[in-house]
Amino acid sequence: MKSAIPSRNVLKRMKPYSPGKPIWEVQRELGLDRVVKLASNENPLGPSPKAVEAIRELLSDIHRYPDAQAVDLRATIAAKYELLSEQIIVTNGGDELITLVSEAFIETGDEIIVPGPSFSEYEFGGQLMGAVIRTVSLTEDYQYNVPAILEAVSERTKLLYLCSPNNPTGTILSQSALTEFLNSLPPNVLVILDSAYSHFVTEDDYSDGIEFVKAGYPVIVLQTFSKVYGLAGIRVGFGVASPSIIRAILQVKEPFNVNALAQAAAAAAIVDDDHVRKSSLLVKEERLRLYQGFEELGLSYTSSMSNFILVELYENAEQHYVELMRKGVIVRYGAAWGLPQHVRISIGTPEENNILLQALRMILK
Ligand SMILES: *Cc1c(COP(=O)(O)O)cnc(C)c1O
């Protein structure tokens, strides 16, 4: 029976998030034993071993509620980045931070600026709160079009998103360009700088944004434990901003948004320098090897500062995406970003990347 109770009108306009297909689903649907998932930018080396140990030690305590203020984790993050605990909010993944910021700051009719193609959650949060979304396209080579973004700013602009490195293109806004940009913005605009992939950047002229928070700019930096730290399955991320911005976001946060195991795991992972170093080194080395593989196959790609690469597969991109899946390699098809001739490929272990290149070789022959 159809419900007679109408849900909010805005829900009709909202596109559901389309995640990368999970390994088990492809195994089941296609009857494959070995499936390689290069679709969600996870850490192919797995979680920080110190985080796994921290979870194990806490298992017999999970009848207790988690710390609503995540005091220990915030102190650990604060020490790591030389911040005050009051400048940090811990959230159920970086995704929750985006929703909370939207809830805390957007009044109906406020404008938000979202460069595109980029991470879909920015629009999601804006639409949920009745914002007017101003999309500003990246340039043809997927750089931020700073003049066009400044042009889109109005008196009603409340939030402005910048993802650097950007998902799905892997391109960054340089530190020098970011500095100039922030100095050009009027004071009514709150910038969310999403640096979820900061650990994979090799360019010197780059900032994860935290220095701008320290310098007093109206900036919220988003970080996550899902990527380099390898904790995507347990859902934890954090935001860094001035204490007054953090206080506003805390007002809309559920008390127990981050579970106890996630808090313990994250506190262990963020000081596991060995795991971070190994993981980012793997990405940096394999990135260059994949470039070479793509070049040998005659494929063009966008140089990436992240743990994924946007690859052009031309008119048959969707078909090739399906063929890759049939061979047990899951990548992300670009149509959701308006890039129907592209796929986004996460960087895996050397063995996984070889499987990918071999599959591409067979498909493109
Ligand atoms: C993965 C990702 C995040 C955060 O993801 P969570 O798993 O929710 O922490 C944020 N921004 C971008 C661009 C991402 O790709």
Short mmCIF file of C-alpha atoms and ligand atoms in Angstrom, two decimals:
data_model
loop_
_atom_site.label_atom_id
_atom_site.label_comp_id
_atom_site.label_asym_id
_atom_site.label_seq_id
_atom_site.Cartn_x
_atom_site.Cartn_y
_atom_site.Cartn_z
CA MET A 1 0.00 0.00 0.00
CA LYS A 2 1.23 3.44 -0.88
CA SER A 3 1.68 5.73 2.11
CA ALA A 4 -0.60 8.74 2.21
CA ILE A 5 1.89 10.61 4.35
CA PRO A 6 4.05 12.80 2.14
CA SER A 7 7.76 12.99 2.83
CA ARG A 8 9.51 16.35 2.40
CA ASN A 9 9.39 17.72 -1.13
CA VAL A 10 13.14 18.14 -1.26
CA LEU A 11 13.57 14.35 -1.03
CA LYS A 12 12.12 14.01 -4.53
CA ARG A 13 15.01 16.02 -5.92
CA MET A 14 17.77 14.26 -4.04
CA LYS A 15 19.86 11.66 -5.80
CA PRO A 16 20.85 8.70 -3.63
CA TYR A 17 24.60 8.21 -3.06
CA SER A 18 25.93 5.45 -5.30
CA PRO A 19 28.71 3.59 -3.51
CA GLY A 20 31.31 1.36 -5.16
CA LYS A 21 30.02 -2.22 -5.52
CA PRO A 22 31.13 -4.40 -2.61
CA ILE A 23 33.38 -7.41 -3.27
CA TRP A 24 30.84 -9.99 -2.03
CA GLU A 25 28.15 -8.71 -4.41
CA VAL A 26 30.36 -9.04 -7.48
CA GLN A 27 31.55 -12.47 -6.30
CA ARG A 28 27.97 -13.65 -5.87
CA GLU A 29 26.55 -12.11 -9.07
CA LEU A 30 29.36 -13.22 -11.35
CA GLY A 31 30.49 -16.39 -9.56
CA LEU A 32 34.06 -15.13 -9.23
CA ASP A 33 36.58 -16.29 -6.60
CA ARG A 34 39.04 -13.44 -6.71
CA VAL A 35 37.66 -9.93 -6.88
CA VAL A 36 39.88 -6.85 -6.66
CA LYS A 37 38.13 -3.71 -5.45
CA LEU A 38 39.65 -0.48 -6.71
CA ALA A 39 36.50 1.57 -6.36
CA SER A 40 36.32 3.32 -2.98
CA ASN A 41 39.84 4.64 -2.33
CA GLU A 42 40.34 2.38 0.67
CA ASN A 43 43.77 1.47 2.02
CA PRO A 44 44.84 -1.73 0.22
CA LEU A 45 47.28 -2.58 3.04
CA GLY A 46 44.41 -2.79 5.52
CA PRO A 47 43.88 -1.02 8.83
CA SER A 48 46.64 0.24 11.08
CA PRO A 49 47.65 -2.83 13.15
CA LYS A 50 47.79 -0.59 16.24
CA ALA A 51 44.14 0.34 15.63
CA VAL A 52 43.15 -3.33 15.40
CA GLU A 53 44.93 -4.00 18.68
CA ALA A 54 43.17 -1.05 20.35
CA ILE A 55 39.79 -2.42 19.25
CA ARG A 56 40.65 -5.88 20.57
CA GLU A 57 41.55 -4.47 23.97
CA LEU A 58 38.28 -2.60 24.24
CA LEU A 59 35.91 -5.36 23.13
CA SER A 60 34.91 -6.48 26.63
CA ASP A 61 33.88 -2.89 27.47
CA ILE A 62 31.34 -2.32 24.71
CA HIS A 63 28.39 -2.51 27.10
CA ARG A 64 29.40 1.07 28.07
CA TYR A 65 28.35 4.12 26.11
CA PRO A 66 31.17 5.82 24.25
CA ASP A 67 32.65 9.12 25.41
CA ALA A 68 30.24 11.71 23.99
CA GLN A 69 33.03 14.29 23.84
CA ALA A 70 35.70 11.91 22.48
CA VAL A 71 38.11 13.54 24.94
CA ASP A 72 41.05 11.17 24.42
CA LEU A 73 40.81 11.10 20.64
CA ARG A 74 40.50 14.89 20.40
CA ALA A 75 43.52 15.31 22.69
CA THR A 76 45.53 12.90 20.53
CA ILE A 77 44.57 14.75 17.34
CA ALA A 78 45.27 18.11 19.02
CA ALA A 79 48.76 16.97 20.04
CA LYS A 80 49.48 15.61 16.57
CA TYR A 81 48.54 18.85 14.77
CA GLU A 82 49.45 21.31 17.57
CA LEU A 83 45.86 22.44 17.98
CA LEU A 84 43.55 22.94 20.95
CA SER A 85 40.98 20.21 21.65
CA GLU A 86 38.36 22.98 21.33
CA GLN A 87 39.31 23.32 17.66
CA ILE A 88 38.36 19.70 16.91
CA ILE A 89 35.10 17.81 16.42
CA VAL A 90 35.07 14.04 15.92
CA THR A 91 32.37 12.68 13.62
CA ASN A 92 30.92 9.44 12.26
CA GLY A 93 33.10 9.59 9.17
CA GLY A 94 33.88 12.80 7.30
CA ASP A 95 30.44 12.39 5.73
CA GLU A 96 28.75 13.18 9.02
CA LEU A 97 30.78 16.36 9.36
CA ILE A 98 29.35 17.58 6.05
CA THR A 99 25.78 16.90 7.22
CA LEU A 100 26.41 18.54 10.61
CA VAL A 101 27.98 21.64 9.07
CA SER A 102 24.98 21.90 6.73
CA GLU A 103 22.55 21.58 9.65
CA ALA A 104 24.44 24.07 11.78
CA PHE A 105 24.89 26.82 9.18
CA ILE A 106 22.38 26.66 6.31
CA GLU A 107 19.10 28.58 6.50
CA THR A 108 16.56 27.82 3.75
CA GLY A 109 17.51 29.82 0.67
CA ASP A 110 21.15 30.28 1.65
CA GLU A 111 23.54 29.59 -1.19
CA ILE A 112 26.35 27.08 -1.18
CA ILE A 113 29.08 26.88 -3.78
CA VAL A 114 30.16 23.46 -4.94
CA PRO A 115 32.85 23.06 -7.57
CA GLY A 116 32.23 20.10 -9.82
CA PRO A 117 32.83 17.35 -10.52
CA SER A 118 33.52 16.66 -6.86
CA PHE A 119 32.33 14.69 -3.84
CA SER A 120 28.53 14.30 -3.97
CA GLU A 121 27.93 14.65 -0.23
CA TYR A 122 28.38 18.45 -0.40
CA GLU A 123 25.24 18.83 -2.50
CA PHE A 124 23.44 16.25 -0.42
CA GLY A 125 23.91 18.30 2.76
CA GLY A 126 22.90 21.51 1.01
CA GLN A 127 19.76 20.06 -0.56
CA LEU A 128 18.70 18.50 2.74
CA MET A 129 18.74 21.94 4.35
CA GLY A 130 17.03 23.73 1.45
CA ALA A 131 20.10 25.54 0.16
CA VAL A 132 20.41 26.94 -3.33
CA ILE A 133 23.31 25.04 -4.88
CA ARG A 134 25.67 26.97 -7.15
CA THR A 135 27.83 24.54 -9.09
CA VAL A 136 31.03 25.90 -10.63
CA SER A 137 32.72 23.64 -13.16
CA LEU A 138 36.40 22.85 -12.95
CA THR A 139 38.43 23.92 -15.96
CA GLU A 140 38.95 21.52 -18.86
CA ASP A 141 42.04 20.06 -17.19
CA TYR A 142 40.15 19.73 -13.88
CA GLN A 143 41.75 22.67 -12.08
CA TYR A 144 39.78 24.95 -9.81
CA ASN A 145 38.40 27.89 -11.75
CA VAL A 146 39.10 30.47 -9.05
CA PRO A 147 37.75 33.53 -10.92
CA ALA A 148 34.50 31.67 -11.70
CA ILE A 149 34.14 30.60 -8.06
CA LEU A 150 34.66 34.18 -6.85
CA GLU A 151 32.12 35.32 -9.43
CA ALA A 152 29.56 32.88 -7.98
CA VAL A 153 29.92 34.31 -4.46
CA SER A 154 27.04 36.53 -3.36
CA GLU A 155 25.70 38.05 -0.15
CA ARG A 156 23.72 34.86 0.38
CA THR A 157 26.67 32.53 0.04
CA LYS A 158 27.03 30.64 3.32
CA LEU A 159 29.26 27.66 2.56
CA LEU A 160 31.89 27.05 -0.08
CA TYR A 161 33.43 23.63 -0.61
CA LEU A 162 36.95 22.96 -1.81
CA CYS A 163 38.19 19.40 -2.09
CA SER A 164 41.96 19.18 -2.38
CA PRO A 165 43.05 16.70 -3.63
CA ASN A 166 39.71 16.66 -5.38
CA ASN A 167 37.68 13.47 -5.64
CA PRO A 168 37.34 12.17 -8.44
CA THR A 169 40.01 14.14 -10.36
CA GLY A 170 43.01 13.95 -7.98
CA THR A 171 43.87 17.59 -8.70
CA ILE A 172 44.73 20.10 -5.95
CA LEU A 173 44.38 23.78 -5.27
CA SER A 174 47.94 24.90 -4.52
CA GLN A 175 48.81 26.50 -1.20
CA SER A 176 49.65 29.77 -2.91
CA ALA A 177 46.38 29.80 -4.86
CA LEU A 178 44.43 28.87 -1.72
CA THR A 179 46.03 31.72 0.24
CA GLU A 180 45.15 34.24 -2.42
CA PHE A 181 41.66 32.78 -2.75
CA LEU A 182 40.90 32.93 0.99
CA ASN A 183 42.12 36.53 1.08
CA SER A 184 39.70 37.43 -1.73
CA LEU A 185 36.56 36.05 -0.08
CA PRO A 186 34.02 38.26 1.72
CA PRO A 187 33.63 37.51 5.46
CA ASN A 188 30.18 35.88 5.12
CA VAL A 189 31.56 32.73 3.49
CA LEU A 190 32.57 29.67 5.47
CA VAL A 191 34.99 27.48 3.52
CA ILE A 192 35.00 23.72 4.01
CA LEU A 193 38.36 22.46 2.89
CA ASP A 194 38.11 18.72 2.39
CA SER A 195 41.61 17.30 2.68
CA ALA A 196 40.58 13.65 3.09
CA TYR A 197 43.45 12.66 0.78
CA SER A 198 46.16 15.02 2.07
CA HIS A 199 48.59 12.21 2.96
CA PHE A 200 49.06 11.24 -0.69
CA VAL A 201 50.18 14.65 -1.96
CA THR A 202 53.74 14.95 -3.25
CA GLU A 203 53.50 18.55 -4.52
CA ASP A 204 55.35 20.99 -2.21
CA ASP A 205 52.98 23.87 -2.91
CA TYR A 206 50.10 22.26 -1.00
CA SER A 207 48.26 22.82 2.26
CA ASP A 208 45.85 20.53 4.10
CA GLY A 209 44.27 23.76 5.37
CA ILE A 210 45.05 23.42 9.07
CA GLU A 211 47.47 26.35 8.99
CA PHE A 212 44.57 28.56 7.84
CA VAL A 213 42.46 27.52 10.82
CA LYS A 214 45.40 28.36 13.08
CA ALA A 215 45.72 31.74 11.37
CA GLY A 216 42.07 32.52 12.13
CA TYR A 217 40.46 32.16 8.69
CA PRO A 218 36.78 31.05 8.59
CA VAL A 219 37.74 27.58 7.40
CA ILE A 220 36.68 24.10 8.45
CA VAL A 221 39.15 21.36 7.53
CA LEU A 222 37.71 17.88 6.97
CA GLN A 223 39.85 14.83 7.66
CA THR A 224 38.92 11.16 7.71
CA PHE A 225 40.22 7.88 9.11
CA SER A 226 38.78 6.02 6.09
CA LYS A 227 41.62 6.55 3.65
CA VAL A 228 45.30 6.44 4.68
CA TYR A 229 44.50 5.07 8.16
CA GLY A 230 42.48 2.18 6.72
CA LEU A 231 39.43 2.46 8.98
CA ALA A 232 36.62 3.03 6.46
CA GLY A 233 34.47 0.25 7.93
CA ILE A 234 34.31 1.71 11.42
CA ARG A 235 33.28 5.26 10.43
CA VAL A 236 35.32 8.05 11.99
CA GLY A 237 36.57 11.40 10.80
CA PHE A 238 37.13 14.85 12.24
CA GLY A 239 36.81 18.54 11.57
CA VAL A 240 39.18 21.35 12.54
CA ALA A 241 37.97 24.95 12.91
CA SER A 242 37.87 27.85 15.35
CA PRO A 243 36.33 27.02 18.76
CA SER A 244 33.24 29.12 17.95
CA ILE A 245 32.58 27.26 14.68
CA ILE A 246 33.14 23.94 16.45
CA ARG A 247 30.70 24.95 19.21
CA ALA A 248 27.99 25.64 16.62
CA ILE A 249 28.50 22.24 14.98
CA LEU A 250 28.48 20.49 18.37
CA GLN A 251 24.96 21.84 18.97
CA VAL A 252 23.54 19.61 16.22
CA LYS A 253 25.68 16.54 16.92
CA GLU A 254 24.05 13.44 18.41
CA PRO A 255 25.73 12.71 21.76
CA PHE A 256 27.07 9.27 20.85
CA ASN A 257 27.84 9.80 17.17
CA VAL A 258 31.19 7.99 17.21
CA ASN A 259 31.26 4.52 18.75
CA ALA A 260 33.79 3.49 21.38
CA LEU A 261 35.73 1.09 19.12
CA ALA A 262 36.09 3.76 16.45
CA GLN A 263 37.39 6.32 18.96
CA ALA A 264 40.00 3.90 20.29
CA ALA A 265 41.01 2.75 16.81
CA ALA A 266 41.39 6.28 15.50
CA ALA A 267 43.49 7.40 18.48
CA ALA A 268 45.85 4.49 17.85
CA ALA A 269 45.93 4.94 14.06
CA ILE A 270 46.77 8.63 14.03
CA VAL A 271 50.03 8.02 15.90
CA ASP A 272 50.91 4.90 13.92
CA ASP A 273 53.49 6.72 11.79
CA ASP A 274 54.86 3.48 10.42
CA HIS A 275 51.52 2.45 8.90
CA VAL A 276 50.91 5.95 7.49
CA ARG A 277 54.38 6.03 5.94
CA LYS A 278 54.07 2.58 4.36
CA SER A 279 50.58 3.32 3.05
CA SER A 280 51.39 6.67 1.49
CA LEU A 281 54.67 5.38 0.05
CA LEU A 282 52.85 2.49 -1.61
CA VAL A 283 50.43 4.93 -3.24
CA LYS A 284 53.19 7.24 -4.44
CA GLU A 285 55.20 4.39 -6.00
CA GLU A 286 52.26 2.59 -7.55
CA ARG A 287 50.82 5.82 -8.91
CA LEU A 288 53.88 6.23 -11.13
CA ARG A 289 53.80 2.58 -12.18
CA LEU A 290 50.11 2.82 -13.10
CA TYR A 291 50.78 5.97 -15.17
CA GLN A 292 53.33 4.00 -17.12
CA GLY A 293 50.90 1.11 -17.58
CA PHE A 294 48.19 3.46 -18.84
CA GLU A 295 50.61 5.12 -21.23
CA GLU A 296 51.60 1.73 -22.65
CA LEU A 297 47.90 1.06 -23.25
CA GLY A 298 47.46 4.41 -24.97
CA LEU A 299 45.09 5.70 -22.29
CA SER A 300 45.09 9.27 -21.07
CA TYR A 301 44.73 10.01 -17.37
CA THR A 302 44.78 12.99 -15.05
CA SER A 303 47.94 13.33 -12.94
CA SER A 304 46.80 12.64 -9.39
CA MET A 305 47.90 13.81 -5.98
CA SER A 306 45.68 11.15 -4.42
CA ASN A 307 45.23 7.39 -4.06
CA PHE A 308 43.09 7.12 -7.20
CA ILE A 309 43.47 8.07 -10.85
CA LEU A 310 40.85 9.37 -13.27
CA VAL A 311 41.37 7.46 -16.52
CA GLU A 312 39.77 8.17 -19.87
CA LEU A 313 38.24 5.14 -21.65
CA TYR A 314 36.50 7.10 -24.41
CA GLU A 315 33.14 6.08 -25.98
CA ASN A 316 33.23 2.53 -24.65
CA ALA A 317 33.97 3.49 -21.06
CA GLU A 318 30.78 2.01 -19.63
CA GLN A 319 31.24 -1.22 -21.54
CA HIS A 320 34.87 -1.45 -20.40
CA TYR A 321 33.78 -0.79 -16.83
CA VAL A 322 31.40 -3.78 -17.07
CA GLU A 323 34.07 -5.92 -18.75
CA LEU A 324 36.52 -5.11 -15.97
CA MET A 325 33.91 -6.18 -13.44
CA ARG A 326 33.38 -9.47 -15.27
CA LYS A 327 37.11 -10.04 -14.93
CA GLY A 328 36.86 -9.39 -11.21
CA VAL A 329 38.12 -5.81 -11.09
CA ILE A 330 35.75 -3.24 -9.59
CA VAL A 331 36.47 0.39 -10.52
CA ARG A 332 34.12 3.40 -10.35
CA TYR A 333 32.30 4.46 -13.51
CA GLY A 334 32.36 8.23 -14.05
CA ALA A 335 28.76 8.86 -15.18
CA ALA A 336 27.68 9.90 -11.67
CA TRP A 337 30.12 12.83 -11.95
CA GLY A 338 29.04 13.67 -15.49
CA LEU A 339 32.15 11.93 -16.83
CA PRO A 340 30.66 9.09 -18.93
CA GLN A 341 33.95 8.48 -20.76
CA HIS A 342 35.98 8.02 -17.58
CA VAL A 343 36.55 5.63 -14.74
CA ARG A 344 38.14 6.38 -11.39
CA ILE A 345 40.60 3.70 -10.35
CA SER A 346 41.81 3.41 -6.75
CA ILE A 347 45.47 2.51 -6.36
CA GLY A 348 45.85 -1.00 -4.94
CA THR A 349 48.73 -3.24 -3.93
CA PRO A 350 51.31 -3.99 -6.66
CA GLU A 351 49.61 -7.34 -7.23
CA GLU A 352 46.14 -5.79 -7.51
CA ASN A 353 47.41 -3.13 -9.90
CA ASN A 354 48.99 -5.82 -12.08
CA ILE A 355 45.66 -7.64 -12.22
CA LEU A 356 44.00 -4.38 -13.27
CA LEU A 357 46.57 -3.65 -16.00
CA GLN A 358 46.37 -7.21 -17.30
CA ALA A 359 42.56 -7.01 -17.45
CA LEU A 360 42.74 -3.69 -19.28
CA ARG A 361 45.25 -5.14 -21.74
CA MET A 362 42.88 -7.98 -22.59
CA ILE A 363 39.84 -5.72 -22.87
CA LEU A 364 41.52 -3.11 -25.07
CA LYS A 365 43.19 -5.57 -27.41
C1 LIG B 1 36.19 9.44 1.57
C2 LIG B 1 35.92 10.88 1.55
C3 LIG B 1 35.49 11.59 2.68
C4 LIG B 1 35.20 11.01 4.02
O1 LIG B 1 34.66 9.75 4.01
P1 LIG B 1 34.22 9.06 5.37
O2 LIG B 1 34.39 7.61 5.09
O3 LIG B 1 32.80 9.47 5.61
O4 LIG B 1 35.12 9.56 6.46
C5 LIG B 1 35.33 12.94 2.60
N1 LIG B 1 35.57 13.59 1.46
C6 LIG B 1 35.99 12.97 0.36
C7 LIG B 1 36.27 13.76 -0.86
C8 LIG B 1 36.15 11.59 0.36
O5 LIG B 1 36.52 10.99 -0.77
#
